[in-house]
mmCIF file of C-alpha atoms and ligand atoms in Angstrom:
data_model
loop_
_atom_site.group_PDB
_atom_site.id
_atom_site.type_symbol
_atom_site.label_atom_id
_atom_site.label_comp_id
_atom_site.label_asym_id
_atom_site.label_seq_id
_atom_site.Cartn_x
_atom_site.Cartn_y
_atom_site.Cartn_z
ATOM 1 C CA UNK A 713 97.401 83.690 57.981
ATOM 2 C CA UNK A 714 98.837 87.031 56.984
ATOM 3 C CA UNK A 715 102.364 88.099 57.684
ATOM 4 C CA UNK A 716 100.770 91.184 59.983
ATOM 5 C CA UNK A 717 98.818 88.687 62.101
ATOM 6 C CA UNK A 718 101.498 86.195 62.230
ATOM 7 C CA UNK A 719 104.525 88.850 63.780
ATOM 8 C CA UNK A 720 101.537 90.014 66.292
ATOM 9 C CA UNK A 721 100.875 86.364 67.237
ATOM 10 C CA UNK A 722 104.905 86.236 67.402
ATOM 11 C CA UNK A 723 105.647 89.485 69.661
ATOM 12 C CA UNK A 724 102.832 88.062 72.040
ATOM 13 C CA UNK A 725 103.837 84.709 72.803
ATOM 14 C CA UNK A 726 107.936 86.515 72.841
ATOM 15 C CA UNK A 727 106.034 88.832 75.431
ATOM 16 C CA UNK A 728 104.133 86.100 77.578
ATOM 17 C CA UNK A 729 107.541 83.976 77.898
ATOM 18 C CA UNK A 730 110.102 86.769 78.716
ATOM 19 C CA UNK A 731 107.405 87.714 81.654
ATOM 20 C CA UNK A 732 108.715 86.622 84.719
ATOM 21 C CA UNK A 733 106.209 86.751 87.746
ATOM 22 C CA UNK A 734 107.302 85.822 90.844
ATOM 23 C CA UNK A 735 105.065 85.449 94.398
ATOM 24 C CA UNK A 736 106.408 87.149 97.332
ATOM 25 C CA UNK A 737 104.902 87.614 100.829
ATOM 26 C CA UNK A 738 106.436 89.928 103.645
ATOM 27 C CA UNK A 739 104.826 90.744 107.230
ATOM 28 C CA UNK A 740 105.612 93.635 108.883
ATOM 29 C CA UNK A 741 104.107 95.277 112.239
ATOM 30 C CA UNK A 742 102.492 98.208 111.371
ATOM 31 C CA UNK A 743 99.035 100.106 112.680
ATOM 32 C CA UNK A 744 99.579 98.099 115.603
ATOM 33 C CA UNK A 745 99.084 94.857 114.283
ATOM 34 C CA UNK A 746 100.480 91.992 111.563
ATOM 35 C CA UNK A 747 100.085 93.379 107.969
ATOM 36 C CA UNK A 748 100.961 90.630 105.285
ATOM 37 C CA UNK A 749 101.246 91.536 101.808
ATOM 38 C CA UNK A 750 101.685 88.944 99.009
ATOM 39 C CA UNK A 751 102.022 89.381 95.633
ATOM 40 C CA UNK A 752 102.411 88.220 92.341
ATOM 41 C CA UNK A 753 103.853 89.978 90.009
ATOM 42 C CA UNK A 754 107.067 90.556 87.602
ATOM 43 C CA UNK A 755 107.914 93.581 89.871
ATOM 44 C CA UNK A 756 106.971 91.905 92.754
ATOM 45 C CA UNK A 757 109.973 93.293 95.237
ATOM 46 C CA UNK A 758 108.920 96.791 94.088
ATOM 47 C CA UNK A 759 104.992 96.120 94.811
ATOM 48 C CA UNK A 760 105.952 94.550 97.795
ATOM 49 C CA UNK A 761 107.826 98.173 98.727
ATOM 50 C CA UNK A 762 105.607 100.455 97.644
ATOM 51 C CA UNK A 763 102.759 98.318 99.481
ATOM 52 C CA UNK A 764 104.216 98.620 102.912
ATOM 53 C CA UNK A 765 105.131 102.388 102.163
ATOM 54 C CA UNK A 766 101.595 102.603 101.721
ATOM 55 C CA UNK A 767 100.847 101.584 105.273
ATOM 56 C CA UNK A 768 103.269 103.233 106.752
ATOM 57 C CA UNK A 769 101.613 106.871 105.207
ATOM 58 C CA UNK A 770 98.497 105.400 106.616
ATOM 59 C CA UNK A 771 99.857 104.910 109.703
ATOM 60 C CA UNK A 772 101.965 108.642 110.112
ATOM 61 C CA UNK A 773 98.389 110.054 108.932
ATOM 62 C CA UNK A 774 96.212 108.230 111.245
ATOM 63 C CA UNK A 775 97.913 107.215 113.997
ATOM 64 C CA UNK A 776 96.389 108.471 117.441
ATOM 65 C CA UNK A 777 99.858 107.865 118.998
ATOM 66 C CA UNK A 778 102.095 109.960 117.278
ATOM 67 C CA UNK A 779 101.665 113.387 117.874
ATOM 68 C CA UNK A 780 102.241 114.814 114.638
ATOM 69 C CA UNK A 781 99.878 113.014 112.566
ATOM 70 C CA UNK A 782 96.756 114.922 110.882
ATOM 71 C CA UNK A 783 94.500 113.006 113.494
ATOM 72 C CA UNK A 784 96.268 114.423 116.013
ATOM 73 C CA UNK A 785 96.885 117.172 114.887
ATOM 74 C CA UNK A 786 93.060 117.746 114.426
ATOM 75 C CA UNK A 787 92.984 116.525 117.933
ATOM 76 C CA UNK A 788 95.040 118.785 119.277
ATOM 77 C CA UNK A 789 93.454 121.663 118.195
ATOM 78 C CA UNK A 790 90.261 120.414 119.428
ATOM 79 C CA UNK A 791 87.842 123.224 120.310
ATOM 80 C CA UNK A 792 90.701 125.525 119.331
ATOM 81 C CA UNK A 793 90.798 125.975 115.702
ATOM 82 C CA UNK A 794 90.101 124.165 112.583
ATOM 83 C CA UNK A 795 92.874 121.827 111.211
ATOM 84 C CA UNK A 796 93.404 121.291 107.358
ATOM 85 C CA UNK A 797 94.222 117.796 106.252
ATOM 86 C CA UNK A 798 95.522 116.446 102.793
ATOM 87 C CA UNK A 799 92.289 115.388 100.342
ATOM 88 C CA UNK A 800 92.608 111.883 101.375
ATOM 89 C CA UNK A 801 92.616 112.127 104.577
ATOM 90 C CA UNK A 802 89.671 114.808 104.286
ATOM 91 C CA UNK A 803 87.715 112.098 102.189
ATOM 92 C CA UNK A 804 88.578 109.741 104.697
ATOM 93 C CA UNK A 805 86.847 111.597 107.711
ATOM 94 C CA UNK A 806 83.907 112.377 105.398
ATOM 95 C CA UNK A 807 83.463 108.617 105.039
ATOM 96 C CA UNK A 808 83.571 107.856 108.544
ATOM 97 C CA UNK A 809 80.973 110.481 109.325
ATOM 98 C CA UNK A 810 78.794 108.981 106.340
ATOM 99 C CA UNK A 811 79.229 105.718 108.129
ATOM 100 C CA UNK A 812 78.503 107.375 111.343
ATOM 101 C CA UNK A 813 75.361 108.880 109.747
ATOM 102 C CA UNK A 814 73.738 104.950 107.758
ATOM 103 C CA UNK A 815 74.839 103.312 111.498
ATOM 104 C CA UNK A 816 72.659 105.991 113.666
ATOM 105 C CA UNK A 817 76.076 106.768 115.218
ATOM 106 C CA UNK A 818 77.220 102.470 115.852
ATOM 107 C CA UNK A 819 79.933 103.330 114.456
ATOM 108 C CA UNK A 820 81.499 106.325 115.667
ATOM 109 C CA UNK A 821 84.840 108.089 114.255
ATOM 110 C CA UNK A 822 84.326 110.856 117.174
ATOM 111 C CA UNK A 823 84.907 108.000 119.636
ATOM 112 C CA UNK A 824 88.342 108.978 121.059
ATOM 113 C CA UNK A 825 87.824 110.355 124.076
ATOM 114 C CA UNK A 826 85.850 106.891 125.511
ATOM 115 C CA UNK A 827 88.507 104.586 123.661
ATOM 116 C CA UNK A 828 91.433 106.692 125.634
ATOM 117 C CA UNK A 829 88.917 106.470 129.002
ATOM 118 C CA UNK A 830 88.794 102.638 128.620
ATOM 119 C CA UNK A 831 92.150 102.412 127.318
ATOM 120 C CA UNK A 832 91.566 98.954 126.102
ATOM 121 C CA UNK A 833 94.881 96.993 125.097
ATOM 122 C CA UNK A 834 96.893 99.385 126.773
ATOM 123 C CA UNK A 835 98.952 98.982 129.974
ATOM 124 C CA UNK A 836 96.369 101.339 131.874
ATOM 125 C CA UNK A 837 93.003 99.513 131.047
ATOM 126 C CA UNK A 838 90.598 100.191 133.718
ATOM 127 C CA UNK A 839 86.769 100.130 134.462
ATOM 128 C CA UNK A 840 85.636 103.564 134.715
ATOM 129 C CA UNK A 841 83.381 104.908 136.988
ATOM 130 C CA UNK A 842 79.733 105.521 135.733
ATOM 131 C CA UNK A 843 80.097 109.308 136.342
ATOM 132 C CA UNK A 844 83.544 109.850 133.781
ATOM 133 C CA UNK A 845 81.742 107.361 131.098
ATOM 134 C CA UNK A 846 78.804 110.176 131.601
ATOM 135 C CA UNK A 847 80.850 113.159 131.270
ATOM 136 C CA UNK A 848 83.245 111.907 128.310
ATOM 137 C CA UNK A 849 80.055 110.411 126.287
ATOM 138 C CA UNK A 850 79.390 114.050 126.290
ATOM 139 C CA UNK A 851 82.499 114.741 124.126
ATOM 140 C CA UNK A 852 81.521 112.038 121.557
ATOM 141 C CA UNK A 853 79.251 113.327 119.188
ATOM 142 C CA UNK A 854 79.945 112.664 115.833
ATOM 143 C CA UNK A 855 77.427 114.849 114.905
ATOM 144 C CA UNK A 856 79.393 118.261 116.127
ATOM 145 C CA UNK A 857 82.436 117.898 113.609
ATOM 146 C CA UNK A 858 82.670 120.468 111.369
ATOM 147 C CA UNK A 859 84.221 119.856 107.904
ATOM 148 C CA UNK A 860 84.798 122.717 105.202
ATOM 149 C CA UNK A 861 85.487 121.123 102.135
ATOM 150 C CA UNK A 862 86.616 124.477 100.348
ATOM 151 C CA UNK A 863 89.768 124.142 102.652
ATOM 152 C CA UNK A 864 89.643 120.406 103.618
ATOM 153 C CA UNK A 865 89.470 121.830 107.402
ATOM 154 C CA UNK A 866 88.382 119.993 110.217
ATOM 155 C CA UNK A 867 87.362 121.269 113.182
ATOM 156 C CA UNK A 868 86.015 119.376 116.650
ATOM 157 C CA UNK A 869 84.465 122.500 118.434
ATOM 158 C CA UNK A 870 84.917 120.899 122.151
ATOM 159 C CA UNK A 871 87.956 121.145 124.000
ATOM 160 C CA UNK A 872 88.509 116.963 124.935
ATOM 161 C CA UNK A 873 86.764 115.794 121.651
ATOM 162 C CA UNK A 874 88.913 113.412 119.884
ATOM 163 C CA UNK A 875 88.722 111.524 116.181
ATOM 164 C CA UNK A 876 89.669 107.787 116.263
ATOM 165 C CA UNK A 877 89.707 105.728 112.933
ATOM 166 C CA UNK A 878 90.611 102.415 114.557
ATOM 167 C CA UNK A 879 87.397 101.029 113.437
ATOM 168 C CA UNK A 880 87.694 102.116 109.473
ATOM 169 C CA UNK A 881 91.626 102.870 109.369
ATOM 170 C CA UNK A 882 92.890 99.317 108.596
ATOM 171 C CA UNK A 883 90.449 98.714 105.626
ATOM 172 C CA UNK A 884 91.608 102.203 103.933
ATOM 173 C CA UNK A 885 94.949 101.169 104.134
ATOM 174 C CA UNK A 886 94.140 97.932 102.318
ATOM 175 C CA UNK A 887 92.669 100.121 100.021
ATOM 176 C CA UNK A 888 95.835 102.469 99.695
ATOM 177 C CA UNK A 889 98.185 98.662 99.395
ATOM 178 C CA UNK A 890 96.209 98.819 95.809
ATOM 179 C CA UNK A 891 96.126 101.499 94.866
ATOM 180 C CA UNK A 892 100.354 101.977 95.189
ATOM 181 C CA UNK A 893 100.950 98.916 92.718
ATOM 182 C CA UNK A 894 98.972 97.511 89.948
ATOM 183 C CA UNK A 895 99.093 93.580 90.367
ATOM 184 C CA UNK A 896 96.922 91.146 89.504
ATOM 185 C CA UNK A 897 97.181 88.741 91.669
ATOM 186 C CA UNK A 898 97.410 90.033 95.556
ATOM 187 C CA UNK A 899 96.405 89.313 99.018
ATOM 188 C CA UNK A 900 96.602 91.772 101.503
ATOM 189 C CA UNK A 901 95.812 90.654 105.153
ATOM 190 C CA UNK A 902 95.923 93.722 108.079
ATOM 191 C CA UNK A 903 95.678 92.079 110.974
ATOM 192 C CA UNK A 904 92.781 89.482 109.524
ATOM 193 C CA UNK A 905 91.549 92.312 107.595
ATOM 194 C CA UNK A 906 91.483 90.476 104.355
ATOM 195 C CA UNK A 907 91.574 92.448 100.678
ATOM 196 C CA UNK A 908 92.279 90.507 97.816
ATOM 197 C CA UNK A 909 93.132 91.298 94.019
ATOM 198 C CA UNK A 910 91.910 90.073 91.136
ATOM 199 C CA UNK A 911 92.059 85.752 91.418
ATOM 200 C CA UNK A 912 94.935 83.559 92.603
ATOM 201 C CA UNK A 913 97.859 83.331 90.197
ATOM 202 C CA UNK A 914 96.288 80.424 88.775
ATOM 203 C CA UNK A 915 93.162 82.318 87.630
ATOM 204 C CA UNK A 916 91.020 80.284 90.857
ATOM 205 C CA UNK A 917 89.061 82.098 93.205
ATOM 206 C CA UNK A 918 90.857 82.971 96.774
ATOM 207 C CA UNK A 919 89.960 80.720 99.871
ATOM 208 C CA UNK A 920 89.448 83.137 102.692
ATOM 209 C CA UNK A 921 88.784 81.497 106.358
ATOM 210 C CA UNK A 922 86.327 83.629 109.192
ATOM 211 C CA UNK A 923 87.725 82.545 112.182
ATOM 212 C CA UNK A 924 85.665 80.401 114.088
ATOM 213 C CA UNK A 925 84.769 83.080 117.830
ATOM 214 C CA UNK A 926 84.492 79.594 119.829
ATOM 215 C CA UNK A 927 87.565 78.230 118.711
ATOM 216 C CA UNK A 928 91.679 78.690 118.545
ATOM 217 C CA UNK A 929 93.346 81.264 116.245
ATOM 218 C CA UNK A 930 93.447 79.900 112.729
ATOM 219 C CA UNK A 931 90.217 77.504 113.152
ATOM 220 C CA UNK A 932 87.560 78.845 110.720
ATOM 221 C CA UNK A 933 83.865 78.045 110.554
ATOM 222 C CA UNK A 934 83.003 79.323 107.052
ATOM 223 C CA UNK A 935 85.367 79.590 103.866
ATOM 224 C CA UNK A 936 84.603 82.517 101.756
ATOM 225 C CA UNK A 937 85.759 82.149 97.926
ATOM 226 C CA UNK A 938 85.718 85.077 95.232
ATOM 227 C CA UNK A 939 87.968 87.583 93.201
ATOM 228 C CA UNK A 940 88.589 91.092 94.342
ATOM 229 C CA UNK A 941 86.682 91.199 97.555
ATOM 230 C CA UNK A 942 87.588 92.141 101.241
ATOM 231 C CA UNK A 943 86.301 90.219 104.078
ATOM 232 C CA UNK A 944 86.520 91.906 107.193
ATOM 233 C CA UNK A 945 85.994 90.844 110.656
ATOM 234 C CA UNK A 946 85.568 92.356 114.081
ATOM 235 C CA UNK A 947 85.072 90.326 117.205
ATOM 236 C CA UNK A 948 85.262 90.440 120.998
ATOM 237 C CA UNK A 949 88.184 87.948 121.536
ATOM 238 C CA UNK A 950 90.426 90.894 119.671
ATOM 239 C CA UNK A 951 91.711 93.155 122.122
ATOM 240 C CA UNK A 952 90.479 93.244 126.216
ATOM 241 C CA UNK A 953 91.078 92.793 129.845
ATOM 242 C CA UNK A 954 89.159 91.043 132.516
ATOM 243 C CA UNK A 955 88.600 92.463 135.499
ATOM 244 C CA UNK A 956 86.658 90.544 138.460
ATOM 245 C CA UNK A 957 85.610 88.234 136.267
ATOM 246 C CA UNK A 958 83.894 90.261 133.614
ATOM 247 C CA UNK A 959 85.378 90.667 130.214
ATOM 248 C CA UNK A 960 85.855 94.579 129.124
ATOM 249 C CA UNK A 961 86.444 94.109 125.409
ATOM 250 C CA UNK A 962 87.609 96.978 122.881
ATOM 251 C CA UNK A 963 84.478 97.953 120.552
ATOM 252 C CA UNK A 964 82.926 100.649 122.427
ATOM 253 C CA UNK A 965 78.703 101.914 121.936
ATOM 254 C CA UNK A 966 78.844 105.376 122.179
ATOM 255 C CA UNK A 967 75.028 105.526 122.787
ATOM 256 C CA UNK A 968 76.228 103.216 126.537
ATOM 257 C CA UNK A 969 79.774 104.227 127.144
ATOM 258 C CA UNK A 970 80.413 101.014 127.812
ATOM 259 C CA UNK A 971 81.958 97.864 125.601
ATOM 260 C CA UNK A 972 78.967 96.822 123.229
ATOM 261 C CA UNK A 973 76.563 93.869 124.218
ATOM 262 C CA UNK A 974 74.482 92.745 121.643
ATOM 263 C CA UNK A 975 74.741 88.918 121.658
ATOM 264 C CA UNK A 976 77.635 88.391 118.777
ATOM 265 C CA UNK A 977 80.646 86.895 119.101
ATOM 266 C CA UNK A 978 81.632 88.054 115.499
ATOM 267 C CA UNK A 979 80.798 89.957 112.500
ATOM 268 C CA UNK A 980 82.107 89.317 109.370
ATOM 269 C CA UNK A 981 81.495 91.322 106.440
ATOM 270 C CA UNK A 982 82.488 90.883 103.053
ATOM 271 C CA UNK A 983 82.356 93.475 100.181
ATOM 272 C CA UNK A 984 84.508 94.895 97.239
ATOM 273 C CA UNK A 985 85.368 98.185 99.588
ATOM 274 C CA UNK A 986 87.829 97.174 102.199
ATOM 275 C CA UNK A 987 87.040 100.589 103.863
ATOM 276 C CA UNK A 988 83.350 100.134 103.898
ATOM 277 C CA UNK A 989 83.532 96.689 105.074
ATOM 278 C CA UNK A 990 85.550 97.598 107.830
ATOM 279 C CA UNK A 991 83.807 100.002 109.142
ATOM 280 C CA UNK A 992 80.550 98.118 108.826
ATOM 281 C CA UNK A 993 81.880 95.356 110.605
ATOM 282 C CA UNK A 994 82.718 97.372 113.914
ATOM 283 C CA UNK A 995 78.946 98.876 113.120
ATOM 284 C CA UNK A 996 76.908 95.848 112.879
ATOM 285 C CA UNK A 997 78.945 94.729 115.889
ATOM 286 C CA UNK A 998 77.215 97.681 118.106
ATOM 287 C CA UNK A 999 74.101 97.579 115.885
ATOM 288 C CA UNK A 1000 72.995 93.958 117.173
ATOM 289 C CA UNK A 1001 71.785 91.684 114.509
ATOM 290 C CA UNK A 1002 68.290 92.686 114.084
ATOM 291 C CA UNK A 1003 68.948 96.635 113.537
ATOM 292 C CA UNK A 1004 72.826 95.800 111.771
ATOM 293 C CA UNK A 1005 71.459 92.858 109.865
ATOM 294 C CA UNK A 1006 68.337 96.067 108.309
ATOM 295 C CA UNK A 1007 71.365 97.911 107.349
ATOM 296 C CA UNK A 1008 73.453 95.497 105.341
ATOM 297 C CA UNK A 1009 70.573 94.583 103.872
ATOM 298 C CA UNK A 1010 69.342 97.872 102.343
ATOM 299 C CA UNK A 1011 73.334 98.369 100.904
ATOM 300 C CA UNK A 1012 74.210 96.514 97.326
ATOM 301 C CA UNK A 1013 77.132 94.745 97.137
ATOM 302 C CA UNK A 1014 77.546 93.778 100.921
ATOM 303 C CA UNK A 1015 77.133 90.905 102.559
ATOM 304 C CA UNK A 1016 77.457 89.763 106.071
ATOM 305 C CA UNK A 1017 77.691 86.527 108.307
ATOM 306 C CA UNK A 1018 77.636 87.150 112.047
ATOM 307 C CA UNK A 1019 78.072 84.221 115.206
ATOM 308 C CA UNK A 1020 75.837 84.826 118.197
ATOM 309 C CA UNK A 1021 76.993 84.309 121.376
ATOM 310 C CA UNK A 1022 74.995 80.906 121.042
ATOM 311 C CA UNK A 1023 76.809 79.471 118.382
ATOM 312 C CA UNK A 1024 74.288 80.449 116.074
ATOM 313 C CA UNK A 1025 75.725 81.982 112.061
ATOM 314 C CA UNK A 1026 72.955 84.595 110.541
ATOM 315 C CA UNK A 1027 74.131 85.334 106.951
ATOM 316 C CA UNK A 1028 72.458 88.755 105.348
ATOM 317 C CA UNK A 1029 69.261 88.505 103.024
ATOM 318 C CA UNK A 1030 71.678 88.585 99.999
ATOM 319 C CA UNK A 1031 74.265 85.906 100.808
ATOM 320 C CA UNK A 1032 72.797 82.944 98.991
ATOM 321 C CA UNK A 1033 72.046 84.698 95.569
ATOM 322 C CA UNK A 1034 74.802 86.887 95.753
ATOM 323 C CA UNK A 1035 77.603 86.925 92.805
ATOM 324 C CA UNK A 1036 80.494 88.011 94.157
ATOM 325 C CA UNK A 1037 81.935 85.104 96.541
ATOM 326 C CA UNK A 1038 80.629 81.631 97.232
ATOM 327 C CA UNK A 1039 80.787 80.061 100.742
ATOM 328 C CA UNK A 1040 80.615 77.031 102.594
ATOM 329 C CA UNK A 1041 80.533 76.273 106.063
ATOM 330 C CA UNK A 1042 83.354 74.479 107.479
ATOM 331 C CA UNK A 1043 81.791 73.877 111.248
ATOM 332 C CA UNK A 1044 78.556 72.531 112.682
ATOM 333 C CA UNK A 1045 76.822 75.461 113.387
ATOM 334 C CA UNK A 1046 73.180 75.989 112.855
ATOM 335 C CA UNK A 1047 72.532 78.644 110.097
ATOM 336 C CA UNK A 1048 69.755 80.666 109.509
HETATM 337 P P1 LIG B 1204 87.577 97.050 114.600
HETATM 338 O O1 LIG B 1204 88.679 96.138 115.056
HETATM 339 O O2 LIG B 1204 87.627 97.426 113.171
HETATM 340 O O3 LIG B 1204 86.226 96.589 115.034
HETATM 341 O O4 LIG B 1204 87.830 98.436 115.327
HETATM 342 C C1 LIG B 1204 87.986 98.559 116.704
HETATM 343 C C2 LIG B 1204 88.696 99.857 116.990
HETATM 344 O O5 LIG B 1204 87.891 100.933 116.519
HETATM 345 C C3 LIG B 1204 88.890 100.099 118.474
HETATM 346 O O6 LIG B 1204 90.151 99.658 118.906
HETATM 347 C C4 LIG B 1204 88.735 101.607 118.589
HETATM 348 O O7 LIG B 1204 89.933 102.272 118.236
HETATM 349 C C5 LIG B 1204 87.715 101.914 117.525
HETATM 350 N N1 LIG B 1204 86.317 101.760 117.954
HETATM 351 C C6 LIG B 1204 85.810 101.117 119.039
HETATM 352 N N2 LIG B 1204 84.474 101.193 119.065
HETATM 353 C C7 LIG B 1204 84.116 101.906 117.961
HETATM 354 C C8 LIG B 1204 82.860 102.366 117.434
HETATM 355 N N3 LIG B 1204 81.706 102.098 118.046
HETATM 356 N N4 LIG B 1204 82.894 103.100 116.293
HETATM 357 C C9 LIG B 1204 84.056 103.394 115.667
HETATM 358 N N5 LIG B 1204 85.252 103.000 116.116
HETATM 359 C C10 LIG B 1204 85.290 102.276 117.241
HETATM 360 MG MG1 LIG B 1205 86.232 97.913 111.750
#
């Protein structure tokens, strides 16, 4: 062995043993819900950091609730003037429109004024009465927002219409966690919207649990393993109030006005784009599993697994040849 070769061979192992990873998980309640970041990494404190900063921009751009984010802001200017947003938050918007556009309007970022209306997981949840679910369906259309790209302005042309990312906003800030800090070894988990990076410190594949609709928090039915994937999951049981009897839960069908009923007690989809996944999960939700099923199955790279309200798991055309993740069921329940 040359000298060359033998100092390279030297300054690599010197490299390998003064690099100290460490693992570190922190939760913190942000976007209205549990976000745990771990990480593993020799700067792991200062991944950790600029992770939850992350969110927290997410959150101040997003956020419905306070007033002087660029959601609002577009809101309040609703039918006023056009508002112009930061790139990202422009591309974001664009996204959820696209979305909007594959899902024949399932999933709906214009949905605002019928999620304030319901006012699901809020102190004032209420049944409406069929004539205000009427008149504020009327204010929903995804289809009249105007975006100018040469100023990132956007513009909702009714007074009353209102842009809600609730259904999309949790998997773009998984994204953002990512793209702050550069390890290799993460898990990022936004209120069971689930991104992980690159394999476990050990070079395995991730375990990721679906929670099981029928059963308590934490009980799983199917365990999903793979590298750099989110798995994403929207459900019923999340977020609604009962009223006589009847449960009023929080994903809304624009195309109704009223909570969506389509047989599934929970969607799961799992893909390499936390953003995409989560918005196709609150899609496929209203889509039913016939028409949302068609969709996931004419995009690459996704995959979904979905519980009827029988018990039943339907897993997309591409789940058993697919290379991204392996699976294997963890409950009794007939698959098909
Ligand atoms: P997720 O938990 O991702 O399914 O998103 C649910 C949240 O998205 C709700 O709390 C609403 O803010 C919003 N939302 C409800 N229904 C829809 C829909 N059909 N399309 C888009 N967003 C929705
Ligand atoms: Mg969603």
């Amino acid at each position: 062995m040359n000298k060359r070769i033998l100092w390279v061979l030297l300054c690599s192992v010197l490299l390998v043993s003064c690099s100290k990873q460490t693992t570190l998980t922190e939760n913190r309640i942000l976007l209205g819900t549990v976000c745990r970041i771990t990480v593993t990494d020799e700067n792991a404190q200062t991944a950790l950091e600029n992770g939850f900063r992350a969110i927290v921009d997410v959150e101040n751009a997003i956020s419905r609730t306070k007033l002087e984010s660029q959601i609002s802001q577009i809101n309040q200017q609703a039918g006023i003037s056009p508002v112009s947003v930061t790139p990202e938050i422009f591309h974001l918007i664009k996204t959820s429109l696209y979305l909007a556009q594959i899902s024949n309007g399932a999933f709906n970022p214009a949905i605002g004024p019928l999620v304030d209306l319901w006012g699901i997981g809020t102190e004032y949840a209420r049944l409406p009465e069929s004539e205000e679910i009427e008149e504020i369906c009327k204010l929903c259309n995804w289809r009249d927002v105007e975006l100018d790209e040469a100023t990132y302005s956007v513009f909702l042309p009714k007074v009353g219409m209102a842009l809600d990312l609730g259904g999309i906003g949790k998997g773009y800030a998984a994204e953002q966690v990512l793209e702050s800090f550069p390890a290799s070894h993460a898990l990022i988990n936004l209120g069971g919207d689930i991104l992980v990076s690159g394999g476990k410190p050990n070079g395995s594949a991730w375990s990721l649990g679906l929670q099981d609709p029928f059963a308590a928090q934490g009980v799983h039915f199917m365990i999903i393993e793979g590298k750099d994937i989110a798995v994403v999951t929207s459900g019923p049981y999340e977020r609604y109030f009962e009223q006589n009897g009847i449960r009023y839960h929080h994903i809304l069908d624009t195309a109704t006005g009223y909570p969506s009923e389509t047989g599934i007690s929970s969607v799961s989809i799992i893909a390499r784009d936390p953003m995409l996944a989560d918005a196709l999960a609150t899609a496929v939700y209203v889509m039913g599993k016939e028409q949302g099923m068609r969709l996931i199955n004419e995009l690459d790279g996704v995959e979904a697994v979905l519980v009827t309200q029988e018990g039943t798991v339907i897993v997309s055309a591409g789940f058993h040849t697919n290379n991204f993740f392996s699976w294997k069921m963890t409950a009794s329940y007939p698959i098909i």
